[in-house]
Each structure stands twice: as structure tokens, then as C-alpha cells.
């Protein structure tokens, strides 16, 4: 079956623009995660959904970052008034259950460049 | 909170030689441990994981890792590497306490195989 997909794969934004990044998880997966991976670093947690409920948003770096998953499937990460420090690869992952040992399946990421 | 340290950012190894990629973690609660691999131009893939039970876990392509609670380590090993093992390897930890679903990653180790 299809894996996690993300769009767009690449996004260039001018400083101050708003961007929206989309994640399509594996069908039927309950949990969805967003991570940010800066150049040369490991992924860092941003936020987590179980179905449509956002259970943890402790990793969102500022109130310019907003994520939603209104129907418990597709998710959108929105960044308002982008800054150069927002340049990174944004990874989405999904897992089949909410249990701690469940594997997280990652998408290919969206590379955001803010100029 | 959890943290992960991967001391080696790059490891060059001759083909068919053994390799060890080091990972140390810190946590105030019990943990689950993971190794993810990222091949060039691909997304993160789970290589192996430790949840409980036997402290030695293996992957299908010859890698193994051993959970050492006293040394808070989860080093990744392979007795004989191949060109196809060239990739970036990320160690990750998740707290085993209820409601803690996020993965905390290390900064990654780039494994380069020398023919």
C-alpha cells in the first residue's frame, strides 16, 4: 500500500509569506506526527495528533506555527510570516495505534527554504 | 524528558569491515529505543527497535543493537558492511510513560563505505 506522502516536496518562500504543508498519512493510521529537521541535525518533534485531537504541541517553536487534522486523516502544518530560521525539512510520520511501541512511518519530507 | 547523543557525526569504513555506531541516551523514565536509517534521497526508515525482553535486537539486513541499561547505550553494529549500507543513521528514544509519544532523535551518523 501507499506510504506517507507529503506535498509539496520543495517550497521556496519569501520572508514574511505564509506557507501550508500537507501530509497524507497511511490509510487508517490513528496517530500523526510532525517533525522539523534542520540541516545537519536530527528531526525534532513539533506536534502530535491522535485522530483529530492534537494531544501534544509542545514542540511548536512559536505561535506562528499551527497544525490541524480536522477529519482525523490529512494534516496541514501552517507557518505564518515565515522567517529564515524556519528553513528546514518538515517531516510527517504516522503510526497505526497510540501505543508507545508502535512504529512511526515517515514521509519523504517537505524542504522549506525561506529567502 | 529524554535526550540522545551520537558522538560520531561521520564514520568511514572499508567494505566488508565491521562497524559500530555509538548511541547514548538520557532519561528519567524507562525507554524504548530505535535506530532509523536514511538512504540518499529517501525518507527515514525504521531499522530496528528495542521495546522489552531480549536486550539484543536484530534487523533483516545484518545490523544488530544491544540495549545496555547500566551504560545507557544502544550501539548499532554490523560485522561486515556493504556499499549499500551507505546512509545516515539516527538513534531515537521514546519515554515508556503513558502519553509520551514523541521520538527524540540524535544528530545522526553518516556512514560512508569505502570500496
Coordinates of C-alpha atoms in Angstrom, one line a residue:
Chain A
X1 CA 0.0 0.0 0.0
X2 CA 0.9 3.6 -0.2
X3 CA 3.2 5.1 2.4
X4 CA 3.1 8.6 4.0
X5 CA 3.0 11.3 1.3
X6 CA 3.8 15.0 1.7
X7 CA 3.3 17.9 -0.6
X8 CA 4.9 20.0 -1.8
X9 CA 8.3 18.3 -1.8
X10 CA 10.0 21.6 -2.1
X11 CA 8.8 25.1 -1.2
X12 CA 10.6 28.4 -1.5
X13 CA 9.0 31.3 0.4
X14 CA 10.0 34.9 0.8
X15 CA 10.4 36.1 4.3
X16 CA 7.0 37.1 5.7
X17 CA 5.0 34.8 3.5
X18 CA 2.6 32.2 4.9
X19 CA 3.1 28.6 3.9
X20 CA 1.0 25.4 4.2
X21 CA 2.5 21.9 4.2
X22 CA 0.3 18.9 3.6
X23 CA 0.6 15.3 5.0
X24 CA -1.3 12.3 3.8
X25 CA -0.8 9.5 6.4
X26 CA -1.1 5.8 5.7
X27 CA -4.8 5.0 5.5
X28 CA -6.3 4.0 8.8
X29 CA -3.4 5.3 10.9
X30 CA -4.6 6.8 14.1
X31 CA -1.5 8.8 15.1
X32 CA 0.2 11.6 13.1
X33 CA 3.4 13.4 14.0
X34 CA 5.2 16.5 12.6
X35 CA 9.0 16.9 13.0
X36 CA 11.4 19.6 11.9
X37 CA 14.9 18.7 10.6
X38 CA 17.4 21.5 10.3
X39 CA 20.5 21.0 8.1
X40 CA 22.9 18.6 9.8
X41 CA 20.6 17.9 12.7
X42 CA 18.3 15.1 13.7
X43 CA 14.5 15.5 13.4
X44 CA 12.9 17.5 16.3
X45 CA 9.3 16.9 17.4
X46 CA 6.8 19.6 16.7
X47 CA 3.3 18.2 17.4
X48 CA 1.2 15.0 17.6
X49 CA -2.4 14.1 16.8
X50 CA -4.4 11.1 17.7
X51 CA -7.3 11.1 15.3
X52 CA -8.4 14.7 15.1
X53 CA -7.2 15.6 18.6
X54 CA -4.0 17.5 19.0
X55 CA -2.6 15.9 22.1
X56 CA 0.9 17.4 22.2
X57 CA 2.0 20.7 20.6
X58 CA 4.9 21.3 23.0
X59 CA 7.5 21.3 20.2
X60 CA 6.0 24.1 18.1
X61 CA 8.6 26.9 18.2
X62 CA 6.3 29.9 18.2
X63 CA 2.7 30.9 17.7
X64 CA 3.5 31.3 14.0
X65 CA 3.3 27.6 13.7
X66 CA -0.1 25.9 13.6
X67 CA -1.2 22.4 12.7
X68 CA -4.6 20.8 12.2
X69 CA -6.1 17.4 11.3
X70 CA -9.8 18.2 11.2
X71 CA -11.1 14.8 10.0
X72 CA -8.5 12.6 11.6
X73 CA -6.8 11.9 8.3
X74 CA -4.9 14.5 6.3
X75 CA -3.0 17.1 8.3
X76 CA -1.7 20.6 7.4
X77 CA 1.2 22.4 9.0
X78 CA 0.9 26.1 8.6
X79 CA 3.7 28.6 9.2
X80 CA 2.7 32.3 9.2
X81 CA 5.1 35.2 8.5
X82 CA 8.0 32.8 7.6
X83 CA 11.5 33.7 8.9
X84 CA 14.8 32.5 7.7
X85 CA 15.2 30.3 10.7
X86 CA 12.2 28.3 9.6
X87 CA 14.2 26.9 6.7
X88 CA 14.3 23.1 7.3
X89 CA 12.9 19.8 6.1
X90 CA 9.5 19.2 7.7
X91 CA 8.8 15.5 8.2
X92 CA 5.4 13.9 8.8
X93 CA 5.0 10.4 10.3
X94 CA 2.1 8.2 11.1
X95 CA 1.5 5.1 13.2
X96 CA -1.2 2.6 13.4
X97 CA -2.0 2.9 17.1
X98 CA -1.5 5.2 20.0
X99 CA 0.6 2.7 21.9
X100 CA 4.2 3.7 22.7
X101 CA 5.9 0.9 20.9
X102 CA 4.1 1.5 17.6
X103 CA 6.5 2.2 14.6
X104 CA 6.3 5.6 13.1
X105 CA 6.4 5.6 9.3
X106 CA 7.9 8.7 7.8
X107 CA 7.1 10.6 4.7
X108 CA 9.8 12.0 2.3
X109 CA 9.5 15.5 3.8
X110 CA 9.0 19.0 2.5
X111 CA 12.1 21.1 2.2
X112 CA 11.2 24.7 3.0
X113 CA 13.7 27.4 2.0
X114 CA 12.9 31.0 3.2
X115 CA 14.7 33.7 1.3
Chain B
X1 CA 12.5 14.4 29.2
X2 CA 14.8 12.3 27.0
X3 CA 18.0 13.1 25.1
X4 CA 20.2 11.2 22.7
X5 CA 23.9 11.6 22.0
X6 CA 25.5 10.3 18.8
X7 CA 29.2 11.2 19.3
X8 CA 30.3 10.3 15.7
X9 CA 29.0 12.6 13.0
X10 CA 30.8 10.7 10.3
X11 CA 32.2 7.1 10.1
X12 CA 34.2 5.9 7.1
X13 CA 34.6 2.2 6.9
X14 CA 36.2 -0.1 4.3
X15 CA 33.8 -2.6 2.6
X16 CA 33.5 -5.9 4.4
X17 CA 34.9 -4.4 7.6
X18 CA 32.9 -4.3 10.9
X19 CA 31.3 -1.1 12.1
X20 CA 29.9 0.2 15.4
X21 CA 27.8 3.4 15.5
X22 CA 27.5 4.7 19.1
X23 CA 24.4 6.0 20.8
X24 CA 23.9 7.0 24.4
X25 CA 20.7 8.3 25.9
X26 CA 19.4 10.1 29.0
X27 CA 16.0 9.6 30.5
X28 CA 14.3 9.8 33.9
X29 CA 11.8 7.0 32.9
X30 CA 12.1 3.7 31.2
X31 CA 12.6 4.0 27.5
X32 CA 12.0 2.5 24.1
X33 CA 14.9 2.7 21.7
X34 CA 15.1 2.9 17.9
X35 CA 17.6 3.1 15.0
X36 CA 16.3 4.8 11.9
X37 CA 18.2 4.8 8.5
X38 CA 18.0 7.4 5.8
X39 CA 19.4 6.4 2.4
X40 CA 20.3 9.1 0.0
X41 CA 17.3 11.0 -1.3
X42 CA 14.9 8.8 0.7
X43 CA 12.8 9.1 3.8
X44 CA 13.6 7.8 7.3
X45 CA 13.0 4.0 7.7
X46 CA 13.0 2.0 10.9
X47 CA 16.0 -0.3 11.1
X48 CA 15.4 -1.9 14.5
X49 CA 13.8 -1.3 17.9
X50 CA 14.1 -2.3 21.5
X51 CA 10.8 -2.3 23.5
X52 CA 11.4 -5.0 26.1
X53 CA 12.7 -8.5 26.5
X54 CA 15.9 -9.6 25.0
X55 CA 18.4 -6.8 25.0
X56 CA 19.9 -7.8 21.7
X57 CA 17.8 -6.9 18.7
X58 CA 18.5 -7.6 15.0
X59 CA 17.5 -6.2 11.7
X60 CA 16.8 -8.2 8.5
X61 CA 19.9 -6.8 6.8
X62 CA 22.5 -7.9 9.3
X63 CA 22.6 -5.0 11.8
X64 CA 22.2 -5.6 15.5
X65 CA 22.0 -3.3 18.5
X66 CA 22.2 -4.1 22.2
X67 CA 20.4 -2.2 25.0
X68 CA 22.7 -1.6 27.9
X69 CA 20.7 -0.1 30.8
X70 CA 23.7 0.4 33.1
X71 CA 25.7 2.3 30.4
X72 CA 22.5 3.9 28.9
X73 CA 23.7 2.9 25.5
X74 CA 22.1 1.4 22.4
X75 CA 25.1 1.0 20.0
X76 CA 24.5 -0.3 16.4
X77 CA 26.8 -2.9 14.9
X78 CA 27.4 -4.9 11.8
X79 CA 30.1 -7.5 11.3
X80 CA 30.7 -6.8 7.6
X81 CA 29.4 -3.7 5.8
X82 CA 28.4 -3.4 2.1
X83 CA 28.4 -0.4 -0.2
X84 CA 24.6 -0.4 0.1
X85 CA 24.9 0.4 3.8
X86 CA 26.0 4.0 2.9
X87 CA 23.4 6.1 4.6
X88 CA 22.7 8.4 7.6
X89 CA 21.8 6.6 10.8
X90 CA 19.7 8.1 13.5
X91 CA 19.3 6.8 17.1
X92 CA 16.0 7.8 18.8
X93 CA 14.4 7.3 22.2
X94 CA 10.9 7.5 23.4
X95 CA 9.8 7.5 27.1
X96 CA 7.8 4.5 28.0
X97 CA 5.5 6.5 30.3
X98 CA 1.8 6.9 29.3
X99 CA 1.1 9.7 26.9
X100 CA 4.6 10.3 25.8
X101 CA 4.5 9.5 22.1
X102 CA 7.2 11.7 20.6
X103 CA 10.6 10.4 19.4
X104 CA 13.7 12.3 20.4
X105 CA 16.5 11.9 17.9
X106 CA 20.2 12.2 17.9
X107 CA 22.1 14.3 15.4
X108 CA 22.8 11.3 13.2
X109 CA 25.9 9.5 12.0
X110 CA 26.8 9.4 8.3
X111 CA 28.2 6.0 7.4
X112 CA 30.4 6.0 4.3
X113 CA 31.6 2.7 2.9
X114 CA 35.0 2.8 1.1
X115 CA 35.3 0.2 -1.7

